[in-house]
Short mmCIF file of C-alpha atoms and ligand atoms in Angstrom, two decimals:
data_model
loop_
_atom_site.label_atom_id
_atom_site.label_comp_id
_atom_site.label_asym_id
_atom_site.label_seq_id
_atom_site.Cartn_x
_atom_site.Cartn_y
_atom_site.Cartn_z
CA MET A 1 35.88 -41.70 12.11
CA ARG A 2 34.89 -45.33 11.84
CA MET A 3 36.40 -46.53 8.58
CA GLU A 4 37.50 -49.98 9.74
CA SER A 5 39.03 -51.45 6.65
CA ARG A 6 41.62 -49.72 4.53
CA PRO A 7 44.71 -50.83 2.68
CA ASP A 8 47.21 -48.47 4.29
CA LYS A 9 47.16 -45.18 6.03
CA ASN A 10 48.32 -43.19 3.02
CA THR A 11 45.27 -44.04 0.95
CA ARG A 12 43.22 -40.95 0.19
CA LEU A 13 39.54 -41.28 -0.54
CA ILE A 14 38.33 -39.42 -3.61
CA ALA A 15 34.54 -39.11 -3.81
CA VAL A 16 33.12 -38.37 -7.24
CA SER A 17 29.52 -37.41 -7.87
CA ASN A 18 27.54 -35.39 -10.37
CA ARG A 19 27.17 -32.54 -7.86
CA LEU A 20 29.72 -31.29 -5.37
CA PRO A 21 28.60 -31.40 -1.72
CA VAL A 22 28.39 -27.59 -1.79
CA ARG A 23 26.36 -25.23 -3.95
CA VAL A 24 27.67 -22.14 -5.71
CA VAL A 25 24.87 -19.57 -5.37
CA GLN A 26 24.23 -16.00 -6.42
CA THR A 27 23.51 -13.76 -3.41
CA ASP A 28 22.92 -9.99 -3.10
CA GLU A 29 26.60 -9.64 -2.19
CA GLY A 30 27.80 -11.70 -5.17
CA VAL A 31 28.64 -15.36 -5.69
CA ALA A 32 28.96 -17.52 -2.54
CA VAL A 33 29.53 -21.15 -1.60
CA ARG A 34 26.87 -22.80 0.60
CA PRO A 35 27.16 -26.22 2.24
CA GLY A 36 25.01 -28.95 0.75
CA ALA A 37 22.79 -31.05 2.99
CA GLY A 38 22.22 -34.76 2.97
CA GLY A 39 23.38 -38.02 4.40
CA LEU A 40 26.08 -38.73 1.85
CA VAL A 41 27.94 -35.54 2.77
CA THR A 42 27.55 -36.22 6.48
CA ALA A 43 28.88 -39.75 6.14
CA LEU A 44 31.77 -39.09 3.80
CA ALA A 45 32.97 -35.76 5.23
CA PRO A 46 34.74 -37.26 8.29
CA VAL A 47 36.45 -39.91 6.16
CA LEU A 48 37.52 -37.29 3.62
CA ARG A 49 38.86 -34.98 6.35
CA ASP A 50 40.70 -37.81 8.03
CA ARG A 51 42.27 -39.06 4.81
CA GLY A 52 43.07 -35.65 3.30
CA GLY A 53 40.52 -36.57 0.68
CA LEU A 54 38.83 -34.81 -2.18
CA TRP A 55 35.39 -34.45 -3.65
CA ILE A 56 35.13 -34.06 -7.41
CA GLY A 57 31.88 -32.91 -9.02
CA TRP A 58 29.93 -30.30 -10.89
CA SER A 59 29.36 -27.03 -9.02
CA GLY A 60 25.75 -26.78 -10.17
CA THR A 61 26.32 -23.80 -12.47
CA THR A 62 28.15 -23.28 -15.75
CA PHE A 63 31.86 -23.03 -15.26
CA ASP A 64 33.48 -19.74 -14.19
CA PRO A 65 37.13 -19.45 -13.07
CA GLU A 66 36.00 -17.26 -10.15
CA HIS A 67 34.19 -20.30 -8.72
CA GLU A 68 37.42 -22.25 -8.53
CA THR A 69 38.95 -19.64 -6.22
CA LEU A 70 35.84 -19.63 -4.05
CA LEU A 71 35.83 -23.42 -3.84
CA ARG A 72 39.51 -23.47 -2.89
CA LYS A 73 38.70 -21.18 0.03
CA ALA A 74 35.70 -23.30 1.00
CA SER A 75 37.92 -26.43 0.89
CA LYS A 76 40.15 -24.94 3.57
CA ARG A 77 37.11 -24.26 5.76
CA ILE A 78 35.54 -27.71 5.47
CA GLY A 79 38.78 -29.68 5.71
CA TYR A 80 38.82 -31.58 2.41
CA GLY A 81 39.34 -30.62 -1.22
CA LEU A 82 36.56 -29.55 -3.57
CA VAL A 83 37.36 -29.90 -7.24
CA PRO A 84 34.84 -28.63 -9.81
CA VAL A 85 34.46 -30.37 -13.17
CA PRO A 86 33.91 -27.67 -15.79
CA LEU A 87 30.63 -28.23 -17.63
CA ASP A 88 29.14 -25.94 -20.26
CA SER A 89 25.47 -25.38 -20.91
CA GLN A 90 25.33 -27.97 -23.73
CA ASP A 91 26.83 -30.56 -21.35
CA ILE A 92 24.18 -29.75 -18.80
CA ASP A 93 21.36 -29.99 -21.33
CA ASP A 94 22.41 -33.26 -22.96
CA TYR A 95 24.34 -35.16 -20.28
CA TYR A 96 22.40 -34.05 -17.19
CA TYR A 97 18.85 -33.22 -18.34
CA GLY A 98 19.09 -35.48 -21.37
CA PHE A 99 20.90 -38.76 -20.83
CA SER A 100 20.73 -38.86 -17.04
CA ASN A 101 17.25 -37.54 -16.41
CA GLU A 102 15.33 -38.33 -19.61
CA ILE A 103 16.78 -41.80 -20.19
CA ILE A 104 18.42 -43.46 -17.20
CA TRP A 105 16.20 -42.00 -14.46
CA PRO A 106 12.86 -43.16 -15.96
CA LEU A 107 14.26 -46.44 -17.38
CA PHE A 108 15.82 -47.50 -14.08
CA HIS A 109 12.54 -46.69 -12.30
CA ASP A 110 10.71 -49.07 -14.72
CA LEU A 111 9.04 -46.20 -16.59
CA GLN A 112 10.42 -46.86 -20.06
CA SER A 113 7.61 -45.06 -21.86
CA ARG A 114 8.95 -41.78 -20.44
CA CYS A 115 12.40 -42.28 -21.98
CA ARG A 116 13.71 -40.20 -24.88
CA PHE A 117 16.51 -42.27 -26.34
CA LYS A 118 18.26 -39.50 -28.28
CA PRO A 119 21.72 -40.51 -29.60
CA ARG A 120 22.90 -36.91 -29.00
CA TYR A 121 22.37 -37.41 -25.27
CA TRP A 122 24.46 -40.57 -25.27
CA TYR A 123 27.44 -38.96 -27.01
CA ARG A 124 27.41 -36.01 -24.63
CA TYR A 125 27.12 -38.35 -21.63
CA LEU A 126 30.28 -40.10 -22.84
CA ASP A 127 32.08 -36.75 -23.29
CA VAL A 128 31.18 -35.59 -19.82
CA ASN A 129 32.14 -38.89 -18.19
CA LYS A 130 35.49 -38.52 -19.94
CA LYS A 131 35.81 -35.00 -18.49
CA PHE A 132 35.28 -36.46 -15.01
CA ALA A 133 37.93 -39.13 -15.68
CA MET A 134 40.37 -36.46 -16.87
CA CYS A 135 39.76 -34.45 -13.75
CA ILE A 136 40.48 -37.58 -11.67
CA ARG A 137 43.70 -38.06 -13.63
CA GLU A 138 44.80 -34.54 -12.67
CA GLN A 139 44.00 -35.02 -9.01
CA ALA A 140 44.62 -38.67 -8.10
CA SER A 141 47.85 -40.37 -7.20
CA GLY A 142 48.78 -44.05 -7.12
CA GLY A 143 47.40 -45.13 -3.76
CA ASP A 144 44.08 -43.30 -3.82
CA TYR A 145 40.68 -45.01 -3.69
CA ILE A 146 38.14 -43.54 -6.08
CA TRP A 147 34.47 -43.84 -5.09
CA VAL A 148 32.08 -42.78 -7.86
CA HIS A 149 28.40 -42.16 -7.16
CA ASP A 150 25.29 -42.68 -9.17
CA TYR A 151 23.74 -43.10 -12.57
CA HIS A 152 25.19 -39.98 -14.20
CA LEU A 153 28.70 -41.44 -14.01
CA MET A 154 28.51 -45.11 -15.02
CA HIS A 155 31.33 -44.67 -17.59
CA VAL A 156 33.93 -42.93 -15.42
CA ALA A 157 36.00 -46.05 -14.64
CA PHE A 158 35.91 -46.99 -18.34
CA PHE A 159 37.52 -43.66 -19.28
CA MET A 160 39.91 -43.85 -16.33
CA ARG A 161 41.17 -47.19 -17.64
CA SER A 162 41.46 -45.87 -21.19
CA LEU A 163 43.54 -42.97 -19.82
CA GLY A 164 45.82 -45.53 -18.16
CA LEU A 165 44.65 -44.99 -14.56
CA THR A 166 44.80 -48.14 -12.45
CA GLN A 167 43.55 -46.95 -9.04
CA PRO A 168 40.99 -49.17 -7.32
CA THR A 169 37.59 -47.69 -8.09
CA GLY A 170 34.14 -48.36 -6.67
CA PHE A 171 30.70 -47.34 -7.86
CA PHE A 172 27.46 -46.98 -5.94
CA LEU A 173 24.10 -46.73 -7.69
CA HIS A 174 21.63 -44.71 -5.59
CA ILE A 175 18.63 -45.52 -7.79
CA PRO A 176 17.19 -48.97 -8.59
CA PHE A 177 18.60 -51.25 -11.28
CA PRO A 178 15.70 -52.45 -13.49
CA PRO A 179 14.74 -56.01 -14.45
CA VAL A 180 16.52 -57.29 -17.56
CA ASP A 181 13.45 -56.95 -19.85
CA ILE A 182 13.40 -53.23 -19.12
CA PHE A 183 17.16 -52.69 -19.15
CA MET A 184 17.23 -54.32 -22.62
CA LYS A 185 15.37 -51.30 -24.01
CA LEU A 186 18.48 -49.15 -23.56
CA PRO A 187 20.07 -48.81 -27.02
CA TRP A 188 23.55 -48.74 -25.45
CA ARG A 189 22.86 -51.56 -22.94
CA ARG A 190 25.93 -53.65 -23.61
CA ARG A 191 28.29 -50.68 -23.56
CA VAL A 192 26.90 -49.55 -20.22
CA LEU A 193 27.33 -53.01 -18.68
CA GLU A 194 30.87 -53.38 -20.00
CA ALA A 195 31.73 -49.90 -18.73
CA LEU A 196 30.38 -50.73 -15.27
CA LEU A 197 32.60 -53.80 -15.18
CA GLN A 198 35.63 -51.49 -15.28
CA TYR A 199 34.87 -50.66 -11.63
CA ASP A 200 36.35 -53.01 -9.04
CA LEU A 201 33.30 -52.92 -6.79
CA ILE A 202 29.73 -52.12 -7.85
CA GLY A 203 27.24 -51.44 -5.07
CA PHE A 204 23.45 -51.45 -5.24
CA GLN A 205 20.84 -50.47 -2.67
CA THR A 206 19.12 -53.85 -2.41
CA MET A 207 19.44 -57.54 -3.24
CA ARG A 208 16.70 -57.01 -5.83
CA ASP A 209 18.80 -54.43 -7.73
CA LYS A 210 21.89 -56.57 -7.47
CA ARG A 211 20.03 -59.60 -8.83
CA ASN A 212 18.57 -57.53 -11.70
CA PHE A 213 22.08 -56.39 -12.60
CA LEU A 214 23.54 -59.90 -12.47
CA ASN A 215 20.67 -61.16 -14.64
CA SER A 216 21.41 -58.44 -17.20
CA LEU A 217 25.08 -59.42 -17.20
CA GLY A 218 24.20 -63.09 -17.66
CA THR A 219 21.80 -62.29 -20.52
CA LEU A 220 23.81 -59.70 -22.43
CA LEU A 221 27.44 -60.66 -21.94
CA PRO A 222 28.20 -64.19 -23.17
CA GLY A 223 31.14 -65.81 -21.42
CA ILE A 224 30.66 -63.95 -18.15
CA ARG A 225 31.16 -65.99 -14.98
CA ILE A 226 29.08 -65.06 -11.98
CA HIS A 227 29.68 -66.51 -8.52
CA ARG A 228 26.55 -65.56 -6.62
CA ARG A 229 27.16 -65.63 -2.91
CA GLY A 230 25.45 -63.70 -0.17
CA ALA A 231 25.54 -59.94 -0.15
CA VAL A 232 28.76 -59.63 -2.19
CA SER A 233 29.28 -61.69 -5.37
CA ASP A 234 32.21 -62.16 -7.67
CA VAL A 235 32.04 -61.64 -11.44
CA LYS A 236 34.73 -62.61 -13.96
CA TYR A 237 34.69 -61.05 -17.40
CA ASP A 238 37.32 -60.34 -20.02
CA GLY A 239 40.18 -61.11 -17.65
CA ARG A 240 38.81 -58.88 -14.87
CA SER A 241 37.40 -59.78 -11.49
CA VAL A 242 34.68 -57.47 -10.18
CA ARG A 243 32.77 -57.50 -6.89
CA VAL A 244 29.05 -56.78 -6.87
CA GLY A 245 27.23 -56.10 -3.63
CA ALA A 246 24.05 -54.80 -1.97
CA PHE A 247 24.63 -51.99 0.54
CA PRO A 248 21.44 -50.31 1.73
CA ILE A 249 22.16 -46.62 2.28
CA SER A 250 20.89 -44.98 5.44
CA ILE A 251 20.86 -41.83 7.55
CA ASP A 252 22.76 -40.37 10.49
CA TYR A 253 20.28 -41.91 12.93
CA LYS A 254 21.81 -40.41 16.06
CA ALA A 255 21.79 -36.88 14.63
CA PHE A 256 18.11 -37.16 13.62
CA ALA A 257 17.11 -38.63 17.00
CA ARG A 258 19.11 -36.02 18.89
CA ASP A 259 17.93 -33.03 16.87
CA SER A 260 14.30 -34.06 16.95
CA ALA A 261 14.54 -34.16 20.78
CA SER A 262 15.68 -30.51 20.83
CA LYS A 263 13.55 -27.82 22.43
CA GLU A 264 13.36 -25.96 19.14
CA VAL A 265 11.87 -28.93 17.27
CA ALA A 266 9.53 -29.84 20.15
CA GLU A 267 8.15 -26.30 20.18
CA ALA A 268 7.75 -26.16 16.41
CA ALA A 269 5.94 -29.52 16.51
CA TRP A 270 3.64 -28.32 19.29
CA TYR A 271 2.65 -25.17 17.36
CA LEU A 272 2.03 -27.10 14.16
CA HIS A 273 -0.16 -29.69 15.91
CA GLU A 274 -2.01 -27.01 17.87
CA ALA A 275 -3.24 -25.68 14.55
CA LEU A 276 -4.70 -29.15 13.80
CA PRO A 277 -6.52 -30.03 17.04
CA ASN A 278 -7.94 -33.55 17.60
CA ARG A 279 -6.54 -34.77 14.34
CA GLN A 280 -4.11 -37.41 13.32
CA VAL A 281 -1.59 -35.91 10.93
CA ILE A 282 -0.72 -37.98 7.87
CA LEU A 283 2.56 -36.85 6.34
CA GLY A 284 4.05 -37.15 2.86
CA VAL A 285 7.45 -35.61 2.02
CA ASP A 286 8.87 -35.94 -1.48
CA ARG A 287 10.92 -34.22 -4.11
CA LEU A 288 8.67 -33.29 -7.02
CA ASP A 289 9.09 -36.40 -9.13
CA TYR A 290 6.82 -38.76 -11.03
CA THR A 291 8.52 -41.76 -9.36
CA LYS A 292 7.26 -40.70 -5.93
CA GLY A 293 3.62 -41.63 -6.65
CA ILE A 294 2.11 -38.37 -5.38
CA PRO A 295 -1.04 -38.30 -7.59
CA GLU A 296 -1.73 -41.98 -6.82
CA ARG A 297 -1.34 -41.25 -3.10
CA LEU A 298 -3.76 -38.32 -3.26
CA TYR A 299 -6.36 -40.49 -5.00
CA SER A 300 -5.92 -43.13 -2.28
CA PHE A 301 -6.45 -40.52 0.41
CA ALA A 302 -9.62 -39.32 -1.34
CA ASP A 303 -10.83 -42.92 -1.55
CA ALA A 304 -10.21 -43.30 2.19
CA LEU A 305 -12.26 -40.18 2.97
CA GLU A 306 -15.03 -41.48 0.74
CA ARG A 307 -15.23 -45.01 2.11
CA PHE A 308 -14.34 -44.33 5.76
CA PRO A 309 -16.30 -41.22 6.75
CA GLU A 310 -14.92 -41.62 10.32
CA LEU A 311 -11.72 -40.12 8.95
CA ARG A 312 -13.37 -36.81 8.05
CA MET A 313 -12.48 -34.02 10.47
CA ARG A 314 -10.17 -36.53 12.23
CA VAL A 315 -7.19 -36.59 9.86
CA SER A 316 -5.18 -33.90 8.10
CA PHE A 317 -2.91 -34.90 5.26
CA VAL A 318 0.21 -32.69 5.07
CA GLN A 319 1.95 -33.21 1.73
CA VAL A 320 5.31 -31.47 1.39
CA VAL A 321 6.61 -31.32 -2.18
CA VAL A 322 10.15 -30.05 -2.58
CA PRO A 323 10.75 -28.25 -5.91
CA SER A 324 13.02 -30.26 -8.19
CA ARG A 325 14.07 -30.11 -11.87
CA SER A 326 11.69 -27.18 -12.17
CA GLU A 327 12.98 -26.16 -15.64
CA VAL A 328 11.74 -29.46 -17.11
CA PRO A 329 8.25 -29.25 -18.73
CA GLU A 330 7.33 -32.76 -17.51
CA TYR A 331 7.93 -31.70 -13.91
CA GLN A 332 5.97 -28.48 -14.39
CA GLU A 333 3.11 -30.61 -15.72
CA LEU A 334 3.32 -32.91 -12.68
CA LYS A 335 3.16 -29.89 -10.38
CA ARG A 336 0.01 -28.68 -12.14
CA GLU A 337 -1.50 -32.17 -11.90
CA ILE A 338 -0.84 -32.38 -8.16
CA GLU A 339 -2.31 -28.92 -7.59
CA ARG A 340 -5.39 -29.86 -9.59
CA ILE A 341 -5.97 -33.06 -7.61
CA VAL A 342 -5.39 -31.32 -4.26
CA GLY A 343 -7.86 -28.61 -5.30
CA GLU A 344 -10.45 -31.20 -6.35
CA ILE A 345 -10.19 -33.19 -3.11
CA ASN A 346 -10.22 -30.13 -0.88
CA GLY A 347 -13.11 -28.68 -2.87
CA ARG A 348 -15.06 -31.89 -2.40
CA PHE A 349 -14.42 -32.68 1.28
CA THR A 350 -13.59 -29.40 3.09
CA GLN A 351 -15.99 -28.52 5.89
CA SER A 352 -16.08 -25.55 8.20
CA GLY A 353 -13.03 -25.92 10.47
CA TRP A 354 -11.38 -28.70 8.43
CA VAL A 355 -9.33 -28.77 5.25
CA PRO A 356 -8.31 -32.35 4.41
CA ILE A 357 -5.05 -31.67 2.53
CA HIS A 358 -2.39 -29.13 3.51
CA TYR A 359 -0.16 -28.84 0.47
CA LEU A 360 3.29 -27.22 0.85
CA TYR A 361 5.31 -26.68 -2.31
CA ARG A 362 8.68 -25.63 -0.93
CA SER A 363 11.72 -26.90 0.89
CA LEU A 364 11.35 -26.78 4.68
CA ASP A 365 14.21 -25.87 6.97
CA ARG A 366 15.53 -28.71 9.09
CA THR A 367 13.66 -27.67 12.25
CA GLN A 368 10.33 -27.59 10.43
CA LEU A 369 10.99 -30.88 8.66
CA LEU A 370 11.90 -32.61 11.93
CA ALA A 371 8.88 -31.06 13.64
CA TYR A 372 6.61 -32.63 11.02
CA TYR A 373 8.39 -35.98 11.38
CA ARG A 374 7.93 -35.78 15.13
CA LEU A 375 4.31 -34.83 15.19
CA ALA A 376 2.90 -36.96 12.36
CA GLU A 377 0.88 -39.95 13.56
CA ILE A 378 1.11 -41.57 10.13
CA ALA A 379 3.79 -41.32 7.41
CA LEU A 380 2.46 -42.17 3.96
CA ILE A 381 5.46 -43.04 1.81
CA THR A 382 4.33 -44.61 -1.41
CA PRO A 383 6.85 -44.20 -4.24
CA LEU A 384 6.11 -46.17 -7.42
CA LYS A 385 9.78 -47.15 -7.24
CA ASP A 386 12.65 -45.74 -5.17
CA GLY A 387 16.30 -46.73 -4.79
CA MET A 388 16.02 -46.56 -1.02
CA ASN A 389 13.90 -43.60 0.25
CA LEU A 390 15.53 -41.84 3.15
CA VAL A 391 12.42 -39.95 4.26
CA CYS A 392 10.92 -43.10 5.81
CA LYS A 393 14.12 -43.78 7.77
CA GLU A 394 14.27 -40.16 8.95
CA TYR A 395 10.63 -40.39 10.07
CA CYS A 396 11.41 -43.44 12.22
CA ALA A 397 14.54 -41.87 13.73
CA CYS A 398 12.51 -38.79 14.77
CA ASN A 399 9.58 -40.75 16.16
CA LEU A 400 10.72 -40.44 19.75
CA GLU A 401 7.38 -41.24 21.38
CA GLY A 402 6.79 -44.35 19.26
CA LYS A 403 3.29 -43.24 18.32
CA GLY A 404 3.78 -43.10 14.56
CA VAL A 405 2.75 -45.62 11.93
CA LEU A 406 4.76 -46.00 8.75
CA ILE A 407 2.86 -46.91 5.59
CA LEU A 408 5.48 -47.89 3.04
CA SER A 409 5.52 -48.83 -0.63
CA GLU A 410 6.67 -52.34 -1.48
CA PHE A 411 8.72 -50.75 -4.26
CA ALA A 412 10.93 -48.56 -2.09
CA GLY A 413 14.37 -50.03 -1.47
CA ALA A 414 13.71 -49.44 2.24
CA ALA A 415 10.98 -52.11 2.14
CA ALA A 416 13.62 -54.83 2.51
CA GLN A 417 14.72 -53.47 5.89
CA LEU A 418 11.47 -51.99 7.22
CA HIS A 419 8.70 -54.41 6.20
CA ARG A 420 8.54 -56.04 9.63
CA GLY A 421 7.45 -52.82 11.33
CA ALA A 422 5.71 -50.92 8.52
CA LEU A 423 2.31 -51.44 6.91
CA MET A 424 3.29 -52.43 3.38
CA VAL A 425 1.29 -51.28 0.36
CA ASN A 426 1.26 -51.48 -3.42
CA PRO A 427 1.14 -47.78 -4.38
CA TYR A 428 -0.86 -48.55 -7.53
CA ASP A 429 -3.62 -50.18 -5.47
CA VAL A 430 -5.84 -47.21 -4.61
CA GLU A 431 -8.26 -49.23 -2.49
CA GLY A 432 -5.50 -51.17 -0.74
CA VAL A 433 -3.68 -47.97 0.25
CA SER A 434 -6.96 -46.38 1.33
CA GLU A 435 -7.80 -49.36 3.59
CA THR A 436 -4.28 -49.25 5.02
CA ILE A 437 -4.73 -45.56 5.89
CA PHE A 438 -7.79 -46.56 7.87
CA THR A 439 -5.92 -49.44 9.55
CA ALA A 440 -3.14 -47.04 10.56
CA PHE A 441 -5.65 -44.49 11.84
CA SER A 442 -7.36 -47.15 13.98
CA MET A 443 -4.19 -48.78 15.33
CA THR A 444 -3.84 -49.01 19.11
CA SER A 445 -1.02 -47.15 20.80
CA GLN A 446 0.51 -50.48 21.97
CA GLU A 447 0.68 -51.81 18.42
CA ARG A 448 2.12 -48.52 17.17
CA ALA A 449 4.82 -48.61 19.84
CA ARG A 450 5.64 -52.26 19.09
CA ARG A 451 6.06 -51.61 15.39
CA MET A 452 7.98 -48.35 15.80
CA LYS A 453 10.45 -50.10 18.11
CA ILE A 454 11.22 -52.61 15.37
CA LEU A 455 11.59 -49.83 12.80
CA ARG A 456 13.84 -47.63 14.92
CA ARG A 457 16.09 -50.56 15.77
CA ALA A 458 16.45 -51.47 12.08
CA VAL A 459 17.46 -47.91 11.15
CA ARG A 460 19.75 -47.49 14.17
CA ARG A 461 21.65 -50.73 13.53
CA LYS A 462 22.43 -49.97 9.92
CA ASP A 463 23.01 -46.25 9.81
CA ILE A 464 24.96 -44.18 7.29
CA PHE A 465 28.27 -44.91 9.00
CA TRP A 466 27.57 -48.65 8.79
CA TRP A 467 26.94 -48.13 5.07
CA VAL A 468 30.24 -46.32 4.40
CA ASN A 469 32.17 -48.89 6.43
CA THR A 470 30.55 -51.85 4.78
CA PHE A 471 31.12 -50.55 1.26
CA LEU A 472 34.77 -49.74 1.94
CA LYS A 473 35.27 -53.08 3.67
CA ALA A 474 33.92 -54.85 0.60
CA ALA A 475 36.34 -52.78 -1.48
CA PHE A 476 39.37 -53.83 0.53
CA ALA A 477 38.52 -57.15 2.21
CA ARG A 478 40.54 -60.09 0.99
CA ASN A 479 37.90 -62.64 1.80
CA LEU A 480 34.30 -62.18 0.74
CA ASP A 481 33.06 -64.76 3.25
CA ALA A 482 33.37 -61.89 5.75
CA PHE A 483 29.99 -60.70 4.44
CA PRO A 484 27.06 -62.60 5.91
CA ARG A 485 24.06 -63.26 3.70
CA GLU A 486 21.78 -61.23 5.98
CA MET A 487 23.83 -58.06 5.48
CA ALA A 488 21.15 -56.92 3.04
CA GLU A 489 17.69 -58.38 3.57
CA GLU A 490 15.09 -58.98 0.94
CA TYR A 491 11.34 -58.32 0.86
CA VAL A 492 9.04 -60.37 -1.31
CA PRO A 493 5.34 -59.43 -1.21
CA THR A 494 3.28 -62.49 -0.26
CA ASN A 495 -0.20 -61.72 -1.54
C1 GDG B 1 17.95 -40.52 -4.23
C2 GDG B 1 17.14 -41.79 -4.56
C3 GDG B 1 17.83 -42.73 -2.35
C4 GDG B 1 13.02 -33.69 1.66
N1 GDG B 1 12.24 -32.62 1.87
C5 GDG B 1 12.97 -31.71 2.52
C6 GDG B 1 14.23 -32.25 2.73
N2 GDG B 1 14.24 -33.46 2.18
C7 GDG B 1 15.38 -34.39 2.20
C8 GDG B 1 15.01 -35.58 3.05
C9 GDG B 1 15.89 -36.68 2.48
C10 GDG B 1 16.10 -36.24 1.02
O1 GDG B 1 15.63 -34.90 0.90
C11 GDG B 1 15.28 -37.09 0.06
O2 GDG B 1 15.90 -38.33 -0.05
P1 GDG B 1 15.17 -39.62 -0.64
O3 GDG B 1 16.02 -40.80 -0.38
O4 GDG B 1 13.83 -39.77 -0.01
O5 GDG B 1 14.94 -39.34 -2.20
P2 GDG B 1 15.84 -38.78 -3.48
O6 GDG B 1 16.10 -37.33 -3.35
O7 GDG B 1 15.07 -39.19 -4.67
O8 GDG B 1 17.25 -39.56 -3.41
C12 GDG B 1 16.64 -42.43 -3.27
C13 GDG B 1 18.71 -41.51 -2.18
O9 GDG B 1 19.10 -40.96 -3.44
C14 GDG B 1 19.98 -41.85 -1.38
O10 GDG B 1 20.68 -42.90 -1.95
O11 GDG B 1 17.31 -43.11 -1.08
O12 GDG B 1 15.95 -43.62 -3.55
O13 GDG B 1 16.06 -41.50 -5.43
O14 GDG B 1 17.13 -36.72 3.13
O15 GDG B 1 15.28 -35.24 4.38
N3 GDG B 1 15.20 -31.59 3.38
C15 GDG B 1 14.90 -30.35 3.85
N4 GDG B 1 13.68 -29.76 3.67
C16 GDG B 1 12.71 -30.40 3.00
O16 GDG B 1 11.61 -29.84 2.83
N5 GDG B 1 15.83 -29.68 4.55
#
């Protein structure tokens, strides 16, 4: 446990997120609780255990009292409390699928034309945020620190304050914050900003997101005073003082490096590469989402095969797409589009003994995922916009031999930390990405090793534990000068 800065030893940490870190699932034997995966759980679990903390969130299914009993039992096993927020199916439709995923998700990824600004969604979002605040009221006591996560819950502190709760409360946004011109499209823009200012600390992934947020505050809230400093700034509004910072999230680097060195992963990687002899493997791993730039990436790969025939028979592109939001028609349409493009490209370029694209539409188990990270000579990570993108950091952590090349979108939050070692691309630039694929393919092993060393060091130095510590330090530190400007770097494309 490496939480360095805390007010006193009786402070409990209460994590609040849309989803609990466990899933309630239906099995053949009945309902069961399964652990959730992911860096956030890994990083917060030790702090929560150590502090006798709690995690408050939605269980992922409509509420059933039986789940509460199951979660209580699971809490005992994992060492910290799990508290479900009861949501009904209308909540899930309008707050989760509606407001969160049809308005905030596309808008904050600069895709305003995909937004459906239905007032019904907004009202239900407010209701559900109030439910979360009421659940916090039931659970929290005076000295607790409340840490709320992500775009579904921007109004929780606002409702906490209106219920008379005064606990210090922080918020971290995992997705980007858009430029002011785009944010202005939100019909409830001012109410969202004012609600966010009820948190005591607001954290963003990058300096770019933080600056966008401060610009929106300056434009939409007259009378606001903003003291821009380095990574953590101070904002004064309506008698309140709020800290705003950039805290790039990361991964458990050591766990990825250690697990990818295991015999199991090495063997899996060997078998997978054996099936693709004399080829460089290009890897893409994404949740099914229109922000990840999968169709654009496929077109770039096709352009590379067209213009650089040397690549034919010599590269295999493995694209893993993890099912996500599969009930939503827009996502079903995207899946069909990807399958159509893959079919077209394979139909056009396949030769006896070589299929250019291996398309996997499923979630891989950890061993398989790490095996792909370990064996891939090139990672092609080209989101149109991404809060951070953890896949690229995981790829670097698993690249034990230093033979991999990372091709990374300028619009991933990770660009700020990884641009010195990666080949940077504009994901909309089909020819630029295609040329970069060829550059990566042709790169010498010395240059690959040099770049991968830079990348691995960047991820190792600022891992997920650094992220938790730095956020909590900013929450409790008396003096903001403790945060050097270079805590969160910035990447500005130069040509
Ligand atoms: C949001 C923001 C931000 C992927 N395929 C498999 C699998 N994964 C795991 C990866 C990685 C995670 O899913 C994906 O994380 P990303 O960061 O890349 O993307 P989002 O899901 O969109 O996450 C993002 C993040 O929040 C954290 O703040 O970085 O910008 O959009 O950890 O390993 N895991 C397994 N099998 C797979 O096939 N087991």
